[in-house]
XYZ file of C-alpha atoms in Angstrom:
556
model
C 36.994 -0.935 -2.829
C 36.346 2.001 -4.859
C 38.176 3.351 -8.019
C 41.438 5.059 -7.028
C 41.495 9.372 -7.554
C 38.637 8.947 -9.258
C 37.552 12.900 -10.389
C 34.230 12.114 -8.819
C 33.285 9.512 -6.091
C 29.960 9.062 -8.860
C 32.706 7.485 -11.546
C 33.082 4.684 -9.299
C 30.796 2.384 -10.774
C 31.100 0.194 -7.171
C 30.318 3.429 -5.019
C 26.905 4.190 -7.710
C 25.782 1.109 -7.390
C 26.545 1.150 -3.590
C 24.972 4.063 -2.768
C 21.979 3.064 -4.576
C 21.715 -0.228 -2.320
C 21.438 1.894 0.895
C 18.458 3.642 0.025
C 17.001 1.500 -1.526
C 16.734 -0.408 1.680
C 15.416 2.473 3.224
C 12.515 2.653 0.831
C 11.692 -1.039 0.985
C 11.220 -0.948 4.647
C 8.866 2.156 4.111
C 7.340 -0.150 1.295
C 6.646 -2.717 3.894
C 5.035 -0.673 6.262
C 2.834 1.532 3.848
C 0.482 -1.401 2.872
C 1.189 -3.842 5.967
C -2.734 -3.027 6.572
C -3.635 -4.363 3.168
C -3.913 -7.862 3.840
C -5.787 -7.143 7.531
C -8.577 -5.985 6.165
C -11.021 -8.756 6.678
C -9.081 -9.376 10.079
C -10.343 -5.381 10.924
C -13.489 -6.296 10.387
C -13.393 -9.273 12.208
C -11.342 -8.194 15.403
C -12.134 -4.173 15.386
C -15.615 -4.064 13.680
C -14.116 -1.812 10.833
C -16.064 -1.327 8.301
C -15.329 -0.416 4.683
C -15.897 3.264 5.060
C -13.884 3.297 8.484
C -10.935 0.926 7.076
C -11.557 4.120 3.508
C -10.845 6.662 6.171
C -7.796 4.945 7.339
C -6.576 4.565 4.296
C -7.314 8.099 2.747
C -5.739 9.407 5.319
C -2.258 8.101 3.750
C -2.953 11.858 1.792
C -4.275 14.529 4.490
C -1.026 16.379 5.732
C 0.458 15.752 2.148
C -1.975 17.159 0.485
C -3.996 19.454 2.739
C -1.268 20.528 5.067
C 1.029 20.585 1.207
C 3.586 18.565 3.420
C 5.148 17.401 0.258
C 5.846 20.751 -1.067
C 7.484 22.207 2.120
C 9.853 18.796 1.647
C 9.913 19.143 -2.073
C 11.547 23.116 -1.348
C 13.175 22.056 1.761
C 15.250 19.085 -0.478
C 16.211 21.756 -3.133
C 17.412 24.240 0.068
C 19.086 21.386 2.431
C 19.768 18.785 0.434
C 19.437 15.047 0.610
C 20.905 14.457 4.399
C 19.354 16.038 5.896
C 15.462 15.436 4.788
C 16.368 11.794 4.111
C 16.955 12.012 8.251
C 14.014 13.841 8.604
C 11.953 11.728 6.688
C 13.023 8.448 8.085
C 12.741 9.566 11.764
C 8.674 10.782 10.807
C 8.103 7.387 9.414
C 9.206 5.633 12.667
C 7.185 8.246 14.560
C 4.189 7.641 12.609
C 4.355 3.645 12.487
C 4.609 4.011 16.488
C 1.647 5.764 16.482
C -0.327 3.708 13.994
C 0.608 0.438 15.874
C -0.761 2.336 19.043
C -4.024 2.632 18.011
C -4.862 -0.727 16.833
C -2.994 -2.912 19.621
C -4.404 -3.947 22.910
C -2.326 -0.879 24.693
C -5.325 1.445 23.133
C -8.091 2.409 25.500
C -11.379 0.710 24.979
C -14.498 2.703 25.053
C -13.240 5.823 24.061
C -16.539 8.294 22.370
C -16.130 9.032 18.400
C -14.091 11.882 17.677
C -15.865 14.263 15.212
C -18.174 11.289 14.382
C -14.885 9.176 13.149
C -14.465 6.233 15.779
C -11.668 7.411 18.197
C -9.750 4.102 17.363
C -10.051 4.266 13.373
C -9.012 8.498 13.841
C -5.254 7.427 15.810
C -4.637 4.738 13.262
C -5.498 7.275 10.500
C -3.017 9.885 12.371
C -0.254 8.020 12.387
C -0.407 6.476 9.033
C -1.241 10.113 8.052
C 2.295 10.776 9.876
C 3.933 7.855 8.432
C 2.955 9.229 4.894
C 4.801 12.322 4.843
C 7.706 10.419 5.732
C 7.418 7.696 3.068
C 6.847 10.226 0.599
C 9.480 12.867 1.931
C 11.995 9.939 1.150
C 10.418 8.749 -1.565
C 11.350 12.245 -3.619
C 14.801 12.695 -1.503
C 16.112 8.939 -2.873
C 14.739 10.089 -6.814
C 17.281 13.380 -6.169
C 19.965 10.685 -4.890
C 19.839 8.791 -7.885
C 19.939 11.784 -9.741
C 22.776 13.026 -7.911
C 24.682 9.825 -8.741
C 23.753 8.683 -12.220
C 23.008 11.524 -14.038
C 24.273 10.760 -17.575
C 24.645 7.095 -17.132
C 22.119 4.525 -15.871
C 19.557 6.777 -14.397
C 16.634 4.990 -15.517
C 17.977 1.372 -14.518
C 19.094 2.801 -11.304
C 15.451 4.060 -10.639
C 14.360 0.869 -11.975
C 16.336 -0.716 -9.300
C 15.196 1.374 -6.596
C 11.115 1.093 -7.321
C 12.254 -2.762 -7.752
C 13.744 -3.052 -4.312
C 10.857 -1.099 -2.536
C 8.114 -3.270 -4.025
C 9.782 -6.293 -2.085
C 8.570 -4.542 0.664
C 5.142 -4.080 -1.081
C 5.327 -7.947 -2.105
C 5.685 -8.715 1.565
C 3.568 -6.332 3.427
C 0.843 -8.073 1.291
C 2.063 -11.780 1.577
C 2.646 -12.039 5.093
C 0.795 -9.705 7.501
C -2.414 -12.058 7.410
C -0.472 -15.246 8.046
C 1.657 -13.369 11.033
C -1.526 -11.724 12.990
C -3.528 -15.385 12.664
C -0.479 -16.782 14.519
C -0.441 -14.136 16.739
C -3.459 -13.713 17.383
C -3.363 -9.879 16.626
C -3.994 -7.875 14.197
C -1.036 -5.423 15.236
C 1.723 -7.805 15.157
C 2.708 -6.951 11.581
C 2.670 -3.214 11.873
C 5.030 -3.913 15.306
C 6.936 -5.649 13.444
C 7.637 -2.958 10.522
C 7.863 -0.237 12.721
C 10.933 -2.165 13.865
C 12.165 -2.345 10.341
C 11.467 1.082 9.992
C 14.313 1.784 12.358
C 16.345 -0.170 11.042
C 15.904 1.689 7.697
C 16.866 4.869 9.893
C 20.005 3.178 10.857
C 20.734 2.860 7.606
C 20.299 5.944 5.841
C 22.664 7.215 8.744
C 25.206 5.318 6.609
C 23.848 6.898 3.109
C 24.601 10.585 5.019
C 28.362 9.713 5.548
C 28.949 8.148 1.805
C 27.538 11.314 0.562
C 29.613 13.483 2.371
C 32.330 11.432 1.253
C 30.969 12.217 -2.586
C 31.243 16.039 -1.794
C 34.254 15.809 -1.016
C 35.880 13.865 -3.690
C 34.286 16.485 -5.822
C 35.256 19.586 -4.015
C 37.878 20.524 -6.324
C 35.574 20.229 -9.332
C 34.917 23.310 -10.789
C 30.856 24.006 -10.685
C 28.037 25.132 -13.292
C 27.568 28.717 -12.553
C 23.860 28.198 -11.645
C 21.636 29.837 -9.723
C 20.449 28.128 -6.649
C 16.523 27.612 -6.500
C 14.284 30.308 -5.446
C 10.316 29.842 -4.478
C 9.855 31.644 -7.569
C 11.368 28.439 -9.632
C 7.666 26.875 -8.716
C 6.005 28.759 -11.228
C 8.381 27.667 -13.950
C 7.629 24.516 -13.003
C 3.717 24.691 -12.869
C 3.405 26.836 -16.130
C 5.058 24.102 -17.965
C 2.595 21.866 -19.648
C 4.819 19.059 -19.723
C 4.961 18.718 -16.375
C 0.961 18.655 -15.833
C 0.706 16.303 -18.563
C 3.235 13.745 -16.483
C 1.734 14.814 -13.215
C -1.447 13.972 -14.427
C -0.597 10.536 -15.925
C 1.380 10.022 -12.409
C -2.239 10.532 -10.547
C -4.520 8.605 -12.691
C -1.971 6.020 -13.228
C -1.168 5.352 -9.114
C -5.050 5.635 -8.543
C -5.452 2.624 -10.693
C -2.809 0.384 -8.522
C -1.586 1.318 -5.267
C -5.663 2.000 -3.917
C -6.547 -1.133 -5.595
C -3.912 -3.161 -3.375
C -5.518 -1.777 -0.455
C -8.442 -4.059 -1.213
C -7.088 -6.943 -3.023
C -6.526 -9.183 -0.701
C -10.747 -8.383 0.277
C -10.874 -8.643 -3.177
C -9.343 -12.295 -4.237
C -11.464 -13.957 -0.606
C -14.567 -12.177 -1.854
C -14.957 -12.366 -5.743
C -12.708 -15.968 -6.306
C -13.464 -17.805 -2.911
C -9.592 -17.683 -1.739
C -8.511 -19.007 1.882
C -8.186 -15.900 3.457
C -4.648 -17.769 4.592
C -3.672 -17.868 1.071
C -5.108 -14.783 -0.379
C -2.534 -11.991 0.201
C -0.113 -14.576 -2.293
C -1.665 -13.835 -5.132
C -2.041 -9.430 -5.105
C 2.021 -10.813 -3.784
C 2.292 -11.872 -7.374
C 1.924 -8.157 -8.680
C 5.173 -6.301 -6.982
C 7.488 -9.569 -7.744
C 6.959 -8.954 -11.350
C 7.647 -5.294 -10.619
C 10.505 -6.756 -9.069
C 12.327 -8.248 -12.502
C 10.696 -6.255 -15.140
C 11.441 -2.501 -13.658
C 15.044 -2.435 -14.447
C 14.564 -4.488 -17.722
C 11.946 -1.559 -18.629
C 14.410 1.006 -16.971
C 17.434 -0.397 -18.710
C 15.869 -0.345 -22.254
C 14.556 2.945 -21.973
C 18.274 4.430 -21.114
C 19.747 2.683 -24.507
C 16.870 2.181 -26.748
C 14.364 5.244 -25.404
C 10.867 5.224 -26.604
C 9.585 6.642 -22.972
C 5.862 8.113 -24.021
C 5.370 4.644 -25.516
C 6.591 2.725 -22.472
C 3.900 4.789 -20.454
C 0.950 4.410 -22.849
C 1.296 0.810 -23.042
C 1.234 0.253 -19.686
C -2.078 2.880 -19.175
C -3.580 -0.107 -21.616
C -2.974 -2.798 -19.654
C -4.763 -1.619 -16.642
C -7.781 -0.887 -19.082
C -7.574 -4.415 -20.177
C -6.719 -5.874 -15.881
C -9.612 -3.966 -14.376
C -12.214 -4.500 -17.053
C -11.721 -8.542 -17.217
C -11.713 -7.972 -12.957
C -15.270 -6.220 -13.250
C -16.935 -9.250 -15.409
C -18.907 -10.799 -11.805
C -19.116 -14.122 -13.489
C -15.230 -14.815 -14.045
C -13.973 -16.156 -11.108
C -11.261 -18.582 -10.832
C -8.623 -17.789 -8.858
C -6.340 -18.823 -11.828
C -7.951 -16.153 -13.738
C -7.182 -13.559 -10.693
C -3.035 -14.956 -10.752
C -2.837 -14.000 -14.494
C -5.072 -10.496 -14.080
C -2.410 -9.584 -11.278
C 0.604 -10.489 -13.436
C -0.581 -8.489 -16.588
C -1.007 -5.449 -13.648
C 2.708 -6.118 -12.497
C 4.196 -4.949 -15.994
C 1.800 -2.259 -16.115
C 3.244 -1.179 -12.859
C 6.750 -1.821 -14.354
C 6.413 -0.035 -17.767
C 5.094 3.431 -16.327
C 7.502 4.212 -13.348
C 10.129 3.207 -15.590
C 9.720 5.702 -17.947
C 7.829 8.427 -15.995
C 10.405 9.315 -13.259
C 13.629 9.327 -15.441
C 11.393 11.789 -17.905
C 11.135 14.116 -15.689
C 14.850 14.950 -15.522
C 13.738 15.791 -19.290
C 11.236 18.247 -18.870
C 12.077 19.955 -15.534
C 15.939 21.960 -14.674
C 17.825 19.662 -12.265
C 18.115 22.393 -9.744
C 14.118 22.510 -9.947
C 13.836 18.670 -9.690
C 13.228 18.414 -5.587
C 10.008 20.509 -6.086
C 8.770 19.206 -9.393
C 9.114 15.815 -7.570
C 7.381 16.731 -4.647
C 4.623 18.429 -6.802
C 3.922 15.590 -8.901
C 3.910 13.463 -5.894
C 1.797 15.780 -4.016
C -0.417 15.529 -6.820
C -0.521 11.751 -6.803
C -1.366 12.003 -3.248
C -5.174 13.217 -3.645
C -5.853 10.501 -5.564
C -4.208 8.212 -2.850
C -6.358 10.232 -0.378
C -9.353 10.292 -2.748
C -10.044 6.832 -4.363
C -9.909 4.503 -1.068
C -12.472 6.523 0.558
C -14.132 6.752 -2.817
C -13.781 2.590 -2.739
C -14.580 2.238 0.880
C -18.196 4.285 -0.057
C -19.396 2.254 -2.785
C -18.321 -0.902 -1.401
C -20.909 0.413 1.532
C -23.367 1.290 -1.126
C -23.056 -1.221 -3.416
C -23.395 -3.887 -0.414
C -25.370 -2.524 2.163
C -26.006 -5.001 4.947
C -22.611 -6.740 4.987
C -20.675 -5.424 7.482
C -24.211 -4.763 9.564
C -24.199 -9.181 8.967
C -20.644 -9.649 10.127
C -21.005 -7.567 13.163
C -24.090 -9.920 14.000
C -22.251 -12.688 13.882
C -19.177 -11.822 15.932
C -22.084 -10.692 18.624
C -23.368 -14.185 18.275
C -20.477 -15.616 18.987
C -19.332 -13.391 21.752
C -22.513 -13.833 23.717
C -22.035 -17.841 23.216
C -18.472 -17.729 24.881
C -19.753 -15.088 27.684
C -22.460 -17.930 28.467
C -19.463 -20.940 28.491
C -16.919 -18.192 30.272
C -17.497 -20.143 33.889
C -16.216 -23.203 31.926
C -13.412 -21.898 30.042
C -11.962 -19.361 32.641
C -10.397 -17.172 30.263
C -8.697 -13.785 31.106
C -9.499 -10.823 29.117
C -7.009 -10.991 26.602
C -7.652 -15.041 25.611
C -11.223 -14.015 25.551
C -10.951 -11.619 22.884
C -8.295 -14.013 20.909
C -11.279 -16.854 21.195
C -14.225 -14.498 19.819
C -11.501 -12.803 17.441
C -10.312 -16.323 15.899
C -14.023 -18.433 15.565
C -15.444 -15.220 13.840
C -12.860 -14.759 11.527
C -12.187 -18.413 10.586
C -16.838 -18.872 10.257
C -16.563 -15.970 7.736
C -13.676 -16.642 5.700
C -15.249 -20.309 5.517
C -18.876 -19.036 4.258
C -16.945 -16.748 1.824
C -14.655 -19.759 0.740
C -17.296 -22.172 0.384
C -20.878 -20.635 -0.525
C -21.672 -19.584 -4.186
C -25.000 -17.602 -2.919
C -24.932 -13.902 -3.813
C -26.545 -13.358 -0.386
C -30.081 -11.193 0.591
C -28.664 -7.648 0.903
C -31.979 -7.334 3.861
C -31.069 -6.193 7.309
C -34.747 -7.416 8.301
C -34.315 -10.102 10.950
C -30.990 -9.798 11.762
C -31.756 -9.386 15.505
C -33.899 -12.582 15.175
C -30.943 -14.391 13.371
C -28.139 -13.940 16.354
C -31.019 -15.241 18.684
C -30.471 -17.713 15.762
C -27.359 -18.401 15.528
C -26.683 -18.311 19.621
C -28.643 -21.259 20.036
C -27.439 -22.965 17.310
C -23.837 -22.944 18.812
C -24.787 -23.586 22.587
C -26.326 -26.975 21.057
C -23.548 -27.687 19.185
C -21.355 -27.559 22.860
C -24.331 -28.687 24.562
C -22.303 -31.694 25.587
C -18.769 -30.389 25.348
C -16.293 -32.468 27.800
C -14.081 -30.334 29.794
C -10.676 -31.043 28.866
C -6.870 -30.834 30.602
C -5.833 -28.473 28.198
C -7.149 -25.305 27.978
C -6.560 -24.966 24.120
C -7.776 -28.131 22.883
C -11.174 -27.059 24.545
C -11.294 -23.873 23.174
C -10.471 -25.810 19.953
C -13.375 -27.967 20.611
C -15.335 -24.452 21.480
C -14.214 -23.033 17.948
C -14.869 -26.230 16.052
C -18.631 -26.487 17.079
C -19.268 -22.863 16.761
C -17.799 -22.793 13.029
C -19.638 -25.505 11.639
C -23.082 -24.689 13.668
C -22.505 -21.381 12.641
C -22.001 -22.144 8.754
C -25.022 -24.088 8.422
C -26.918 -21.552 10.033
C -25.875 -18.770 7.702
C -25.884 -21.238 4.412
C -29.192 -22.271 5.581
C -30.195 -18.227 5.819
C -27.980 -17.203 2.684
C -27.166 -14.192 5.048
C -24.886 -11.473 2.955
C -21.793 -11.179 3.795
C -19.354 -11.325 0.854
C -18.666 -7.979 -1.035
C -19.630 -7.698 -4.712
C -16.688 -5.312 -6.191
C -17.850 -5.418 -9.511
C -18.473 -1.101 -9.362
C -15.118 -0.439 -7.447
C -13.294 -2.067 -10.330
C -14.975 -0.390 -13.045
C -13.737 2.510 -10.560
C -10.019 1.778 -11.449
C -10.736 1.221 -14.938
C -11.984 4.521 -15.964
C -9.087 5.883 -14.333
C -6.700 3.120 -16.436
C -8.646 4.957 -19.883
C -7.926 8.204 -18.587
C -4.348 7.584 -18.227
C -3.950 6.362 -21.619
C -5.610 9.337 -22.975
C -3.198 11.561 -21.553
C -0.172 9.868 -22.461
C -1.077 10.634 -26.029
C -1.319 13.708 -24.998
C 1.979 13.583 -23.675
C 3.600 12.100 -26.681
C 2.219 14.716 -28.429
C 3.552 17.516 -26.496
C 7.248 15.628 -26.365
C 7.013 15.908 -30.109
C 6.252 19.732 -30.037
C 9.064 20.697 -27.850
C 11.325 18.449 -28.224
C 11.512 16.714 -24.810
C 13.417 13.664 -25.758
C 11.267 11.138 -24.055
C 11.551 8.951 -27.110
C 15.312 9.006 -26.960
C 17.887 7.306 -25.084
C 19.190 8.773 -21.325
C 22.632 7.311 -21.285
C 25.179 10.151 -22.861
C 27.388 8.256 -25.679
């Protein structure tokens, strides 16, 4: 299988390549999990009465050990001091933990009427825990498998190899925002999909458990290799690091780079029902579109930046395109979902050019034995603004559209009361209650936001008047519903009557309840202009000392 007597397990061109595969899977089923709650947005609304600055906590929270706790440091010096075994372990078993506790709070095993917990509700505070959890984890691994690749392909096909390995995780991306939407409306429940990638999550454990062994077999086959007299790292190495402006200048690109992207597909499946009048059943496919160009166009980049170079160019193009994505997204009157396809593909090579270039140029700036911490640092660093901008989003979506949620949450209490009046008819248990009031609410609104052009009256005045409204509307419309044999062809009937009473009756009102995002996107644009400012910046300073991001990584 591998090359015999090889002086080093890493000249086997099979075992690189091999090695690279295992974590790689690792990361992808991290991938999965880390935006699973994308696509449920509307369906957190719908089924939990989230609203955007409760689903903005949530998400923020992806940054508050990491950042205030500096989580990723600690793992960043605890990488450089125990290598990658043992915090890739370490890492993988926090990301189960955290999943578990995620998919806890937002499944039916979750106590109901538990009091707000330092004014955050007590449901929206354990999701935010565990994905808080789950985020040290993902990005514990995330800077242990960039040290792996380093460890294997230094001086051959490091940036195609980390190509290959941001490729690989975005399938996980592409699917945790393609299918979580589709799986809970089967279901039934919203915490199907994050059940079913905590399972993957342990599967990714499993599987790193094999990564542990190969490398040990690695160490071995190079035992006999005589070693750089280097010094190992010291805590005092982190000052080299931050005093070198280099690094700020590509930790600082890193942050206003991933605040452009990864908080924007937190809301871009909200986004593409909202502003282009998706099917919420087809939605997620098109923000799906971004990580499968990631998917081809990563390793192209990676590969032509190891023979051909030109790495502070790679990065400033791509800080263009997301100037060019977001403004054309912020224009209110263009709207076709064709329009939003294209806009997400343009965003996909944005989101291939940068990583492509930016992780292998680190090796360039910062000493290998420095690299776990200078890793962690920039990603610790990319983490406020992964904290920051979805609560930032989450508060001017609130701002900017002030009665929305308030007009959802009316409606679902419309609807609730109507099947609590036809509950001696339809006999249903607690759980295929909640399912009924769950399903007709979410499939009314995604219809009004499918098929109404109306901006909607942003006026909470007369809301209570309109359930009283909208209640009587529906009990007419089953006024003379026939009791069937089967349970679920009456509810069908139930759901039927209440969607269609309940869409003329908000047409007729032209109640609000479709998000403008017109500010959130200028939002991601400014920080698109400032990462093209500072990649100029970083050209600039390659060219003063000599970095070498505009030359080629593979030693000839």
């Amino acid at each position: 299988m591998f090359e015999k007597n090889p002086s080093s397990l890493r000249e086997s061109s099979f075992a690189r390549w091999y090695a690279l595969t295992i974590v790689s899977f690792t990361m992808f089923c991290g991938y999965f999990l880390a935006d699973a709650m994308s696509p449920l947005k509307p369906l957190l609304e719908s089924q939990l009465l989230w609203d955007n600055i409760d689903y903005g906590i949530f998400t923020s929270a992806y940054g508050w050990f990491n950042v205030f706790l500096m989580m990723l440091i600690l793992s960043g010096i605890l990488l450089d001091k125990t290598g990658v075994r043992f915090t890739g372990l370490l890492s993988s078993v926090v990301m189960v933990v955290g999943a578990s506790i995620k998919y806890f709070a937002i499944s039916h095993y979750f106590p109901e009427g538990m009091s707000p917990i330092f004014g955050i509700k007590a449901q929206v505070l354990f999701a935010a825990l565990g994905y808080a959890v789950f985020a040290v984890g993902i990005e514990t691994i995330g800077i242990t498998i960039s040290r792996v690749i380093v460890r294997w392909f230094k001086g051959k096909e490091m940036a195609l190899a980390m190509g290959l390995n941001v490729a690989f995780a975005r399938i996980g991306t592409l699917l945790a925002v393609a299918i979580p939407l589709p799986i809970a409306k089967y279901f039934g429940d919203v915490s199907v999909p994050i059940l079913f990638g905590t399972l993957l999550l342990c599967i990714g454990l499993i599987v790193y458990i094999v990564y542990v062994r190969m490398d040990l077999k690695l160490e071995q086959s190079e035992a006999h290799i005589e070693k750089d007299d280097e010094e190992p790292f010291q805590t005092s190495d982190i000052l080299s690091i931050i005093s070198n402006k280099g690094f700020w200048l590509i930790a600082v690109l890193c942050l206003m780079f991933y605040s452009a992207v990864f908080p924007w597909i937190k809301f871009a499946t909200d986004l593409v029902i909202n502003k282009f009048h998706v099917n919420a059943d087809f939605a997620g496919l098109i923000p799906s579109v971004l990580p499968l160009g990631t998917l081809f166009l990563t390793p192209f980049f990676g590969n032509f930046y190891d023979k051909k170079g030109k790495g502070a160019t790679i990065m400033i193009i791509g800080a263009f395109l997301l100037i060019l994505v977001h403004g054309v997204f912020s224009i209110p009157f263009l709207n076709d979902w064709k329009l939003a396809m294209a806009l997400t593909v343009v965003l996909g090579i944005a989101l291939s050019l940068v990583p492509s270039a930016m992780w292998p140029s680190v090796t360039k700036i910062i000493a290998e034995k420095q690299l776990g911490t200078a890793y962690a640092l920039i990603f610790w660093i990319q983490n406020i603004g992964l904290m920051v901008v979805p609560l930032l989003i989450g508060v001017v979506l609130n701002n900017t559209n002030p009665t929305v949620w308030q007009g959802k949450e009316t409606v679902k209490s419309a609807i609730r009361e109507t099947y609590l009046q036809l509950q001696p008819q339809l006999k249903l248990n607690k759980i295929e209650f909640e399912k009924a009031v769950d399903a007709t609410t979410t499939r009314l609104i995604n219809q009004v936001l499918v098929n109404t052009a109306y901006k909607g009256k942003q006026d909470t005045i007369g809301f209570g008047s309109f359930k009283n409204e909208l209640l009587e509307a529906n009990l007419l419309a089953v006024k003379n519903l026939k009791q069937t044999k089967s349970q679920k062809q009456t509810l069908q009937h139930v759901e039927d009557a209440c969607v269609n009473a309940g869409y003329a009756a908000i047409d007729k009102k032209q109640m609000a309840l479709r998000y403008d995002y017109t500010k959130a996107n200028l939002i991601f644009m400014i920080f698109g202009v400032l990462a093209f400012i500072v990649g100029f910046m970083l050209k600039a300073e390659d060219k003063k000392k000599s970095y070498g991001l505009e030359l080629p990584n593979i030693n000839k």
